[in-house]
Amino acid sequence: MPDADPALTVRDLTVAYNEEPVLWDIDWTVPAGTLTGIVGPNGAGKTTLLQAILGIETPAAGQVRIFGQSYEAARDRVGYVPQRGSVDWDFPTDALDVVLMGLYGRLGWIRRPGAEEKEEAHAALEQVGMADYADRQISQLSGGQQQRVFLARALVQEADLYFMDEPLQGVDATTERALFDLLRTLQQRDCTVVAVHHDLQTVPEYFDRVLLLNVRRIASGPVEEVFTEENLRRTYGGRVGFLRKNESPISDSASAPNRKEESRA
Amino acid sequence: MLDLFSQLLTDYTLRTVALGAATLGIVGGGLGSYAVLRGQSLLGDAISHAALPGIALAFLITGSKAPLPLMLGAAATGIVATLFIIGVTNTTRVPYDSALALALSAFFGVGLVLLTYLQQHAGAAQAGLDSFLFGQAAALVEHDVVVMAVLGGIALLALLLFWKEFKLLAFDPDFGRSLGFPIRMLDIVLTTLLVVAIVIGLQTVGVVLMSAVIVAPAAAARQWTDRLSVMVALAATFGALSGVSGAVVSGATANLPTGPTIVLCMGTVVIVSLLLAPNRGLLWRWWRQWRTSRRLRQERVLYDLYTLAAKHGAGDRPHEAATLDAMVSGSTRTAYVLRRLAEQGLVAETSDERWHLTDEGLEEARRLADKRNLAPDATIDDA
Ligand SMILES: Nc1ncnc2c1ncn2[C@@H]1O[C@H](COP(=O)(O)OP(=O)(O)OP(=O)(O)O)[C@@H](O)[C@H]1O
Ligand SMILES: [Mg+2]
């Protein structure tokens, strides 16, 4: 049952850690059932944007609605994959235990995960191809394997809307494809996925929609409309060592100037 | 020594002291595990030093040396110091470690001043207060131990009750927040439990060394396990054992302060753990590395013989050790390795000091090549 409301609406969002805002007046809509990429240079505020949406950072101003509700009300419908570097991987725990954390929200206070939950966690590890590593101490996993454990932890959340911060960081090419197929499967189940992505080459192939971010929203909308040379240059500033396939190298004047406006779905 | 421990069962005073020391060890080890995992080892040090002015103030106000008021005073200034550290770090550019050092020395300094003042003005009753510097287990009475046990028990109970929430807080607070857990609140509660663990040990161990009770058993326990639950249980056990040993030994020896003795026992546990623990222990790692590299050297020589055999089309054609030396660039230990392989029946030496694979060796080499995905012709190098 597709939602009438967009999966995510962000209005006038501004976030500042110190004096300078790291996000300035962001307006952004993510239609339900889409696969949306967020791209932008290091320090553009991609992680901060996700954290502000998820109530981890408090915005200075602005509003976030998830399926038309506040985050608190819609929390059970949201899943999160943090950036891998955000935790201490030497923590004394194993892969299965980390995946189980995805169920803590549903379990509520004090109750511990039982056999049923462990089964679910195992199934999720299976989905990301990590079933054999369930008992492995997490520091003994490779970077890509750690990333997959995080993804499995989000899968057990059984959310309708997923936020993933660089879910493919450090994953090899074959695994990347497999994991993206997984995201497609999620999408076919009417899930909405928002993922920070660094590899510009694969953006058109992987995502339906894209948000180009650098403190401000540079552009957002369907990939074929907004993922242009011109917008990328405005996002990354100056030269982008990247050229889209099947497109002439420099076509400044050719790219439409009015595409910075979000084309609302 | 053994005699001492047998007295534990019969001697009332000794038993009280041992029970008190065990309590502080268990609680300190258990909650210390979280402090260590969250990178807050030094916070424990700041809290315990900052407790001194609280103890002195509590005595000034109440005029009594009852454990509860003193602990309350200690906890109060400990918490104020923690808030000071958090406040300074959040609102100024002073880094966390500097704020810690600042709080520690400032509060401790005030504590020493108050202590000196009390010594000069308040008569004899305060004489025992300076034992809070290095701890005095012998002064423990049953009432003290009961208070310690009740407070510590509550702290441990809370730790067990909110086990999964605290684990989430320690491992991935951002994710916890996205799940809707009040992470800041949990942080405050866990830090308060740490304060409890510290203040109940101050009379026995003293403010100067109390942080070792928080850090040492936990650091030692981390060496032995990769599971949080086992780590907490082990840290509590180490804490209890060191506490009892230290308290008993210092109680039986004249002029041996309790705090340092307990800390010495804990230090011993840490050193043993650093050296011997499986997987993480230094000696253990050295031994495993040595064994692995020996095995890999053997496999390498076996494999070289196999490549040579494949090249010449005959497994039992003998080669000189020097040829094999040359294949593993720069290695001169081939002769030794060959002899070890011969002991296992994988290679054999001919009368003219040349070596060839036995049938068994050939089989083994094939199996290895298969396992490591090496086809002999693909890796023949001309080194
Ligand atoms: N906790 C913090 N305190 C102060 N400044 C911060 C904090 N976290 C991030 N910043 C700053 O905010 C800006 C945006 O950071 P953010 O982590 O959102 O970038 P990002 O787009 O996710 O970058 P990356 O691609 O490197 O992950 C950066 O300039 C960073 O220095
Ligand atoms: Mg980021």
XYZ file of C-alpha atoms and ligand atoms in Angstrom:
680
model
C 0.000 0.000 0.000
C 1.906 3.017 -1.255
C 1.653 6.063 0.967
C -0.080 9.193 -0.170
C 2.398 11.262 1.822
C 5.984 11.539 0.659
C 8.359 9.341 2.648
C 10.317 12.385 3.734
C 9.776 16.099 3.669
C 12.451 18.472 4.914
C 11.627 22.143 5.140
C 13.949 25.082 5.872
C 16.390 22.852 7.721
C 19.423 24.632 9.138
C 22.053 22.984 11.329
C 25.102 24.568 12.935
C 27.721 22.959 15.190
C 29.555 26.167 15.969
C 28.867 29.592 14.482
C 28.934 28.558 10.842
C 25.967 26.566 9.552
C 26.915 23.190 8.068
C 23.468 22.900 6.516
C 21.661 25.963 5.293
C 17.954 26.177 4.597
C 17.454 22.737 3.076
C 14.161 21.974 1.364
C 13.895 18.429 0.139
C 11.230 15.855 -0.623
C 11.688 12.130 -1.081
C 8.689 10.378 -2.696
C 7.792 7.001 -1.233
C 9.106 3.925 -2.995
C 12.171 5.572 -4.507
C 15.880 4.942 -4.266
C 17.548 8.270 -3.597
C 21.246 9.047 -3.523
C 22.877 11.916 -1.640
C 26.137 13.112 -3.147
C 28.461 15.900 -2.168
C 32.096 16.462 -1.192
C 33.568 15.569 2.216
C 32.198 17.884 4.846
C 29.206 18.817 2.708
C 26.896 17.938 5.571
C 25.530 14.628 4.280
C 25.965 12.818 7.591
C 24.694 15.862 9.450
C 21.578 15.945 7.264
C 20.767 12.317 8.065
C 21.458 12.877 11.753
C 19.242 15.942 11.858
C 16.438 13.982 10.199
C 16.869 11.130 12.684
C 16.876 13.402 15.708
C 20.513 12.655 16.527
C 21.500 16.277 15.948
C 19.186 19.114 16.920
C 18.619 21.499 14.023
C 18.771 25.245 14.587
C 15.650 25.623 12.496
C 13.415 23.689 10.177
C 10.977 20.845 10.067
C 11.186 17.161 9.216
C 8.154 15.018 8.383
C 8.294 11.295 7.798
C 5.238 9.887 6.032
C 3.533 13.099 7.077
C 4.311 12.580 10.763
C 6.936 13.779 13.186
C 10.027 11.603 13.552
C 8.987 10.497 17.051
C 5.671 9.242 15.731
C 7.113 7.531 12.654
C 10.256 6.159 14.305
C 9.259 2.512 14.011
C 9.107 2.886 10.247
C 12.665 4.165 9.940
C 15.921 2.225 9.655
C 19.435 3.625 9.897
C 22.879 2.550 8.720
C 25.472 4.903 10.256
C 28.829 5.643 8.692
C 31.099 2.709 9.516
C 33.747 4.880 11.141
C 31.294 6.125 13.740
C 31.746 3.213 16.148
C 34.616 1.471 17.921
C 35.004 -1.840 16.121
C 37.170 -3.178 18.912
C 34.113 -3.304 21.158
C 33.771 -6.775 22.713
C 30.876 -8.158 20.739
C 30.181 -10.341 17.707
C 28.424 -9.772 14.409
C 25.162 -11.390 15.463
C 24.997 -9.226 18.568
C 25.418 -6.067 16.518
C 22.605 -7.137 14.185
C 20.400 -7.815 17.208
C 20.723 -4.147 18.162
C 18.452 -3.403 15.219
C 15.674 -5.054 17.218
C 16.225 -3.096 20.444
C 13.714 -0.459 19.409
C 10.988 -3.015 18.866
C 11.904 -4.869 22.082
C 11.564 -1.718 24.143
C 13.045 -1.213 27.598
C 14.741 -3.966 29.591
C 13.501 -6.940 27.509
C 16.385 -8.912 26.027
C 16.445 -10.498 22.592
C 15.443 -14.175 22.633
C 15.600 -17.140 20.274
C 13.102 -15.644 17.876
C 15.088 -12.431 17.559
C 18.310 -14.376 17.044
C 16.660 -16.230 14.204
C 15.711 -12.956 12.569
C 19.228 -11.621 12.972
C 20.638 -14.784 11.414
C 18.306 -14.414 8.464
C 19.446 -10.830 7.949
C 23.099 -11.862 8.057
C 22.243 -14.499 5.489
C 20.750 -11.856 3.216
C 23.963 -9.862 3.182
C 26.073 -12.990 2.752
C 27.527 -12.940 6.257
C 25.891 -16.015 7.780
C 29.263 -17.689 8.334
C 30.532 -14.767 10.358
C 27.760 -14.558 12.957
C 30.048 -15.484 15.865
C 33.026 -13.487 14.661
C 34.363 -10.743 16.940
C 33.630 -7.564 14.997
C 37.217 -6.293 14.965
C 38.147 -9.432 13.036
C 35.871 -8.517 10.148
C 37.161 -6.669 7.103
C 35.845 -3.174 6.442
C 33.406 -4.400 3.826
C 32.180 -7.155 6.129
C 31.616 -4.655 8.928
C 29.614 -2.584 6.487
C 27.477 -5.594 5.653
C 26.842 -6.259 9.338
C 25.545 -2.703 9.663
C 23.316 -3.288 6.675
C 21.968 -6.490 8.234
C 21.242 -4.574 11.423
C 19.130 -2.135 9.408
C 17.357 -4.981 7.615
C 16.057 -6.482 10.864
C 14.479 -3.135 11.624
C 11.977 -3.960 8.879
C 11.502 -0.290 8.176
C 9.621 1.481 5.401
C 12.213 4.201 5.045
C 15.951 3.563 5.279
C 18.711 6.089 5.741
C 22.134 4.732 4.885
C 25.367 6.654 5.331
C 27.810 5.334 2.732
C 26.527 1.754 2.916
C 28.904 0.653 0.179
C 32.067 2.178 1.599
C 34.921 -0.303 1.352
C 32.838 -2.991 -0.314
C 34.309 -4.818 -3.300
C 32.724 -4.501 -6.744
C 30.899 -7.838 -6.700
C 29.535 -7.295 -3.216
C 28.541 -3.764 -4.104
C 26.369 -5.074 -6.900
C 24.882 -7.785 -4.689
C 24.090 -5.264 -1.965
C 22.523 -2.923 -4.449
C 20.340 -5.715 -5.730
C 19.298 -6.078 -2.116
C 18.339 -2.408 -1.972
C 16.342 -2.900 -5.172
C 14.527 -5.793 -3.525
C 13.735 -3.510 -0.614
C 12.381 -0.988 -3.050
C 10.191 -3.612 -4.684
C 8.727 -4.247 -1.251
C 7.637 -0.582 -1.282
C 10.501 0.533 0.905
C 12.128 3.903 0.384
C 15.901 4.063 0.543
C 18.043 7.174 0.975
C 21.760 6.492 0.738
C 24.864 8.677 0.832
C 27.008 7.628 -2.098
C 30.494 8.687 -3.130
C 30.999 6.970 -6.461
C 29.582 9.390 -9.017
C 30.049 6.859 -11.832
C 27.431 4.498 -10.441
C 24.861 7.072 -9.394
C 22.779 6.954 -12.606
C 22.791 3.172 -12.557
C 21.888 2.722 -8.889
C 19.526 5.561 -8.040
C 16.222 6.911 -9.311
C 16.685 10.240 -7.658
C 19.560 12.228 -6.299
C 20.234 15.098 -3.896
C 23.310 17.177 -4.662
C 24.401 18.731 -1.397
C 27.058 21.139 -0.308
C 25.856 22.984 2.787
C 22.927 24.098 0.630
C 20.775 21.965 -1.572
C 22.351 22.385 -4.978
C 19.754 20.309 -6.775
C 17.435 17.383 -6.205
C 15.094 15.328 -8.318
C 15.173 12.463 -10.814
C 18.725 11.490 -11.732
C 18.306 12.084 -15.441
C 17.163 15.648 -14.786
C 19.456 16.931 -12.072
C 22.596 14.798 -12.259
C 24.294 17.067 -14.760
C 27.829 18.259 -15.325
C 26.786 21.774 -14.415
C 25.156 20.779 -11.120
C 28.077 18.557 -10.218
C 30.461 21.406 -10.821
C 28.388 23.615 -8.569
C 28.373 20.908 -5.906
C 32.033 20.014 -5.958
C 33.297 23.433 -6.951
C 35.593 23.953 -9.920
C 36.715 20.886 -11.747
C 35.059 17.561 -11.335
C 37.296 14.824 -12.650
C 34.255 13.015 -13.786
C 32.375 12.903 -17.015
C 29.151 11.152 -17.518
C 29.182 8.385 -20.007
C 27.722 9.246 -23.410
C 28.011 12.934 -22.783
C 30.281 15.427 -24.410
C 33.044 16.577 -22.015
C 32.199 20.215 -21.511
C 28.852 21.555 -22.481
C 28.464 24.448 -20.109
C 26.111 26.462 -22.196
C 24.149 23.398 -23.152
C 23.108 22.346 -19.671
C 19.885 24.022 -18.738
C 20.347 26.682 -16.050
C 16.896 26.264 -14.570
C 17.465 22.680 -13.459
C 18.598 23.700 -10.031
C 14.968 23.965 -9.018
C 13.729 20.778 -7.550
C 11.340 19.003 -9.834
C 8.776 17.830 -7.372
C 7.348 14.408 -7.921
C 49.942 -16.330 53.758
C 47.686 -19.373 53.628
C 47.275 -18.888 57.311
C 45.977 -15.404 56.664
C 43.323 -16.670 54.318
C 42.205 -19.345 56.747
C 41.726 -16.585 59.292
C 39.202 -15.093 56.885
C 36.731 -17.655 58.098
C 37.353 -17.171 61.777
C 38.486 -13.596 62.372
C 35.578 -11.166 62.495
C 37.561 -8.003 61.698
C 39.419 -9.632 58.877
C 36.190 -10.944 57.445
C 34.618 -7.495 57.526
C 37.623 -5.997 55.784
C 37.657 -8.726 53.152
C 33.956 -8.390 52.472
C 34.318 -4.634 52.048
C 37.257 -5.003 49.696
C 35.458 -7.679 47.689
C 32.425 -5.427 47.319
C 34.405 -2.492 46.035
C 36.311 -4.783 43.672
C 33.165 -6.327 42.210
C 31.359 -3.026 41.727
C 34.475 -1.212 40.509
C 35.338 -3.973 38.055
C 31.806 -4.264 36.708
C 31.169 -0.577 36.154
C 34.794 0.069 35.282
C 34.335 -2.174 32.251
C 31.972 0.366 30.778
C 34.240 3.270 31.686
C 37.153 1.566 29.935
C 35.131 0.645 26.846
C 33.793 4.179 26.546
C 37.240 5.717 26.848
C 36.432 7.242 30.239
C 39.250 5.774 32.295
C 40.535 9.200 33.230
C 37.082 10.439 34.147
C 37.201 7.902 36.996
C 40.436 9.475 38.167
C 38.951 12.958 38.097
C 35.832 11.838 39.964
C 37.748 10.103 42.726
C 40.143 13.006 43.282
C 37.249 15.430 43.208
C 35.561 13.419 45.956
C 38.072 14.607 48.569
C 36.633 18.108 49.122
C 33.192 16.505 49.299
C 34.293 14.217 52.084
C 35.853 17.093 54.007
C 32.797 19.295 53.513
C 30.433 16.535 54.594
C 32.476 16.145 57.771
C 32.530 19.888 58.368
C 28.751 20.082 58.049
C 27.667 16.944 59.879
C 30.614 16.562 62.221
C 30.292 12.798 61.907
C 32.268 10.111 60.172
C 29.263 7.962 59.345
C 29.746 6.397 55.912
C 26.566 7.613 54.238
C 27.057 11.386 54.687
C 30.706 11.118 53.670
C 29.795 9.114 50.555
C 27.061 11.581 49.701
C 29.520 14.439 49.990
C 32.038 12.564 47.870
C 29.437 11.802 45.230
C 28.242 15.404 45.193
C 31.620 16.948 44.417
C 32.429 14.050 42.073
C 29.323 14.823 40.051
C 30.011 18.564 40.143
C 33.474 17.863 38.734
C 31.978 15.715 35.966
C 29.512 18.439 35.053
C 32.358 20.950 35.098
C 34.346 18.811 32.662
C 31.396 18.303 30.313
C 30.471 21.984 30.507
C 33.978 23.226 29.802
C 34.427 20.807 26.888
C 31.107 21.752 25.318
C 31.273 25.506 25.710
C 34.952 26.367 25.300
C 37.796 25.309 23.076
C 39.545 23.592 25.992
C 39.977 19.929 24.982
C 38.571 17.069 27.041
C 41.852 15.887 28.543
C 42.817 19.387 29.640
C 39.413 19.888 31.244
C 39.910 16.582 33.071
C 43.321 17.559 34.364
C 42.000 20.951 35.382
C 39.059 19.521 37.334
C 41.194 16.847 38.947
C 43.887 19.156 40.274
C 41.544 21.992 41.225
C 39.143 19.803 43.206
C 41.933 17.766 44.750
C 43.738 20.956 45.751
C 40.643 22.298 47.468
C 40.251 18.931 49.175
C 43.795 19.055 50.559
C 43.298 22.601 51.829
C 40.087 21.612 53.608
C 41.764 18.563 55.067
C 44.640 20.632 56.445
C 42.184 23.122 57.897
C 40.224 20.345 59.605
C 43.371 18.860 61.017
C 44.287 22.134 62.689
C 40.905 23.282 63.878
C 38.509 20.458 64.438
C 40.293 18.475 67.082
C 40.961 14.785 67.134
C 37.763 13.410 65.655
C 38.860 14.171 62.131
C 42.144 12.357 62.500
C 40.800 9.498 60.438
C 39.870 11.688 57.493
C 43.315 11.731 55.955
C 43.063 7.956 55.612
C 40.849 8.792 52.656
C 44.014 9.699 50.773
C 45.422 6.191 50.565
C 42.653 4.216 52.190
C 42.523 2.283 55.420
C 40.756 -1.021 55.270
C 41.381 -1.773 58.929
C 39.027 1.042 59.867
C 36.105 -0.614 58.104
C 33.298 -1.715 60.411
C 30.289 -3.835 59.638
C 28.056 -0.809 59.145
C 30.405 0.589 56.483
C 30.360 -2.688 54.603
C 26.573 -2.893 54.715
C 26.295 0.596 53.214
C 28.867 -0.287 50.542
C 27.077 -3.515 49.685
C 23.641 -1.923 49.456
C 24.806 0.962 47.251
C 27.006 -1.285 45.119
C 24.239 -3.846 44.823
C 21.835 -1.212 43.551
C 24.417 -0.028 41.008
C 25.042 -3.564 39.745
C 21.331 -4.301 39.613
C 20.775 -1.216 37.466
C 23.647 -2.324 35.235
C 22.029 -5.724 34.710
C 18.537 -4.342 34.282
C 19.522 -1.875 31.549
C 22.147 -4.174 30.078
C 21.080 -3.864 26.473
C 20.472 -0.124 26.719
C 23.918 0.503 28.212
C 25.511 -1.713 25.583
C 23.851 0.353 22.889
C 25.025 3.534 24.614
C 28.599 2.281 24.742
C 28.785 0.809 21.243
C 26.676 3.019 18.994
C 24.934 5.940 20.739
C 23.857 7.537 17.438
C 22.036 4.412 16.372
C 20.506 4.224 19.846
C 19.233 7.755 19.457
C 17.711 6.902 16.082
C 15.850 4.058 17.813
C 14.438 6.591 20.240
C 16.361 5.686 23.393
C 17.123 8.728 25.571
C 20.856 8.365 25.133
C 21.795 11.464 27.116
C 19.700 10.240 30.031
C 21.307 6.799 29.855
C 24.708 8.462 29.780
C 23.886 10.413 32.931
C 22.626 7.276 34.698
C 25.666 5.195 33.748
C 28.050 7.951 34.830
C 26.182 8.230 38.127
C 26.574 4.484 38.635
C 30.297 4.961 38.025
C 30.329 7.661 40.703
C 28.636 5.211 43.094
C 31.247 2.553 42.294
C 33.978 5.063 43.075
C 32.647 6.550 46.306
C 31.986 3.226 47.972
C 35.658 2.319 47.565
C 37.189 5.556 48.771
C 37.472 4.653 52.447
C 39.290 1.447 51.617
C 41.435 2.430 48.636
C 41.659 6.208 48.966
C 41.023 8.956 46.443
C 44.496 8.896 44.930
C 44.427 5.334 43.632
C 40.723 4.584 43.350
C 40.745 5.026 39.578
C 42.975 1.948 39.319
C 40.109 -0.123 40.742
C 37.962 1.173 37.886
C 40.524 0.686 35.146
C 42.799 -2.227 36.042
C 40.370 -5.162 36.454
C 38.471 -4.087 33.338
C 41.607 -3.696 31.251
C 42.807 -7.113 32.405
C 39.429 -8.724 31.695
C 39.308 -7.257 28.182
C 42.416 -9.303 27.376
C 40.709 -12.619 28.000
C 37.446 -12.293 26.131
C 35.576 -10.790 23.208
C 32.193 -10.856 24.908
C 30.899 -7.956 26.947
C 29.109 -10.146 29.492
C 32.192 -12.266 30.115
C 34.327 -9.159 30.356
C 32.117 -7.593 33.023
C 31.963 -10.836 35.011
C 35.719 -11.355 34.780
C 36.475 -7.755 35.746
C 34.256 -8.133 38.808
C 36.050 -11.376 39.706
C 39.504 -9.856 39.260
C 38.395 -6.846 41.276
C 37.082 -9.005 44.118
C 40.166 -11.233 44.265
C 42.605 -8.316 44.199
C 40.533 -6.398 46.712
C 40.478 -9.259 49.201
C 44.154 -10.109 48.755
C 45.226 -6.498 49.055
C 43.083 -5.737 52.067
C 44.107 -8.886 53.901
C 47.811 -8.426 53.246
C 47.837 -4.774 54.217
C 45.709 -5.527 57.269
C 48.234 -8.095 58.452
C 51.272 -5.917 57.842
C 52.034 -2.871 59.947
C 52.184 0.463 58.095
C 51.149 -0.963 54.767
C 48.428 1.292 53.361
C 45.463 -0.544 51.849
C 44.997 1.399 48.633
C 48.454 0.820 47.203
C 48.399 -2.854 48.207
C 45.102 -3.516 46.447
C 46.315 -1.617 43.409
C 49.526 -3.662 43.383
C 47.475 -6.863 43.307
C 45.430 -5.479 40.437
C 48.583 -4.442 38.622
C 49.824 -8.002 38.844
C 46.607 -9.274 37.296
C 46.959 -6.734 34.502
C 50.542 -7.713 33.726
C 49.747 -11.406 33.709
C 46.778 -10.747 31.426
C 48.765 -8.576 29.044
C 51.347 -11.291 28.687
C 49.422 -14.530 28.817
C 45.843 -14.032 27.685
C 44.982 -16.123 24.630
C 44.638 -14.176 21.378
C 45.494 -10.784 22.836
C 48.333 -11.647 25.218
C 51.820 -10.673 24.071
C 53.506 -14.018 24.722
C 50.597 -15.837 23.210
C 50.770 -13.703 20.079
C 54.509 -14.167 19.749
C 54.162 -17.901 20.073
C 51.382 -18.058 17.519
C 53.297 -15.866 15.099
C 56.358 -18.048 15.432
C 54.313 -21.175 14.844
C 52.519 -19.738 11.824
C 55.654 -18.489 10.144
C 57.321 -21.867 10.728
C 54.377 -23.631 9.140
C 54.306 -21.225 6.214
C 58.054 -21.686 5.633
C 57.532 -25.430 5.501
C 54.654 -25.101 3.104
C 56.709 -22.781 0.952
C 59.599 -25.231 0.636
C 57.234 -28.101 -0.001
C 55.536 -26.086 -2.662
C 58.837 -25.109 -4.280
C 59.808 -28.754 -4.544
C 56.424 -29.369 -6.091
C 56.895 -26.617 -8.715
C 60.348 -27.979 -9.550
C 58.871 -31.439 -9.870
C 56.120 -30.162 -12.130
C 58.685 -28.368 -14.258
C 60.765 -31.475 -14.696
C 57.825 -33.813 -14.838
C 58.997 -36.074 -12.029
C 58.132 -35.805 -8.347
C 61.080 -37.714 -7.031
C 63.769 -35.890 -8.927
C 66.163 -34.573 -6.255
C 67.291 -30.957 -5.881
C 69.953 -29.270 -3.836
C 68.942 -27.233 -0.829
C 70.685 -24.252 -2.418
C 68.265 -24.333 -5.367
C 65.407 -24.097 -2.935
C 67.163 -21.317 -1.029
C 67.263 -19.345 -4.236
C 63.541 -19.804 -4.845
C 62.619 -18.227 -1.535
C 64.605 -15.097 -2.117
C 67.295 -14.654 0.471
C 66.289 -17.448 2.815
C 69.116 -19.521 4.223
C 67.080 -21.657 6.580
C 65.943 -24.110 3.962
C 68.229 -26.878 5.206
C 66.614 -26.698 8.624
C 63.133 -26.609 7.174
C 63.923 -29.582 4.913
C 65.025 -31.598 7.906
C 61.783 -30.816 9.702
C 59.810 -31.824 6.612
C 61.832 -35.035 6.457
C 60.808 -35.776 10.050
C 57.215 -35.620 8.897
C 58.003 -37.958 6.019
C 57.141 -35.412 3.358
C 60.596 -35.145 1.801
C 63.601 -37.435 1.673
C 67.318 -36.828 1.292
C 69.399 -38.707 -1.253
C 72.934 -39.893 -0.522
C 74.426 -36.879 -2.341
C 72.663 -34.383 -0.053
C 69.888 -33.550 -2.429
C 66.191 -33.514 -1.614
C 63.045 -34.808 -3.250
C 59.355 -35.110 -2.381
C 58.076 -38.422 -1.088
C 54.734 -39.703 -2.378
C 53.154 -38.363 0.754
C 54.863 -35.033 0.250
C 53.601 -34.830 -3.312
C 50.085 -35.516 -2.100
C 50.379 -32.861 0.591
C 51.811 -30.303 -1.833
C 48.938 -30.924 -4.254
C 46.455 -30.457 -1.465
C 48.113 -27.184 -0.435
C 48.273 -25.889 -3.984
C 44.602 -26.676 -4.313
C 43.720 -24.995 -1.059
C 45.708 -21.857 -1.772
C 44.532 -21.765 -5.335
C 48.016 -22.069 -6.806
C 48.621 -23.813 -10.076
C 52.302 -24.746 -10.225
C 52.981 -23.414 -13.710
C 51.385 -20.095 -12.867
C 53.781 -19.325 -10.050
C 57.137 -20.589 -11.191
C 59.281 -17.573 -10.624
C 62.816 -17.132 -11.823
C 64.172 -15.618 -8.626
N 30.321 16.966 16.033
C 30.740 17.988 15.247
N 31.152 19.139 15.804
C 31.563 20.180 15.037
N 31.591 20.171 13.694
C 31.199 19.039 13.076
C 30.749 17.895 13.827
N 30.426 16.917 12.943
C 30.655 17.422 11.720
N 31.117 18.699 11.798
C 31.425 19.579 10.657
O 30.257 19.687 9.889
C 30.528 19.616 8.517
C 29.687 18.536 7.865
O 30.068 17.277 8.373
P 29.420 15.936 7.883
O 29.957 14.845 8.722
O 27.953 16.083 7.857
O 29.996 15.832 6.399
P 29.783 14.674 5.329
O 29.160 15.306 4.150
O 29.082 13.526 5.927
O 31.294 14.309 4.970
P 31.959 12.870 4.600
O 31.775 12.702 3.128
O 33.404 13.096 4.928
O 31.320 11.831 5.431
C 32.008 19.409 8.399
O 32.617 20.619 8.050
C 32.454 18.965 9.746
O 33.740 19.446 10.029
Mg 29.593 11.599 6.344
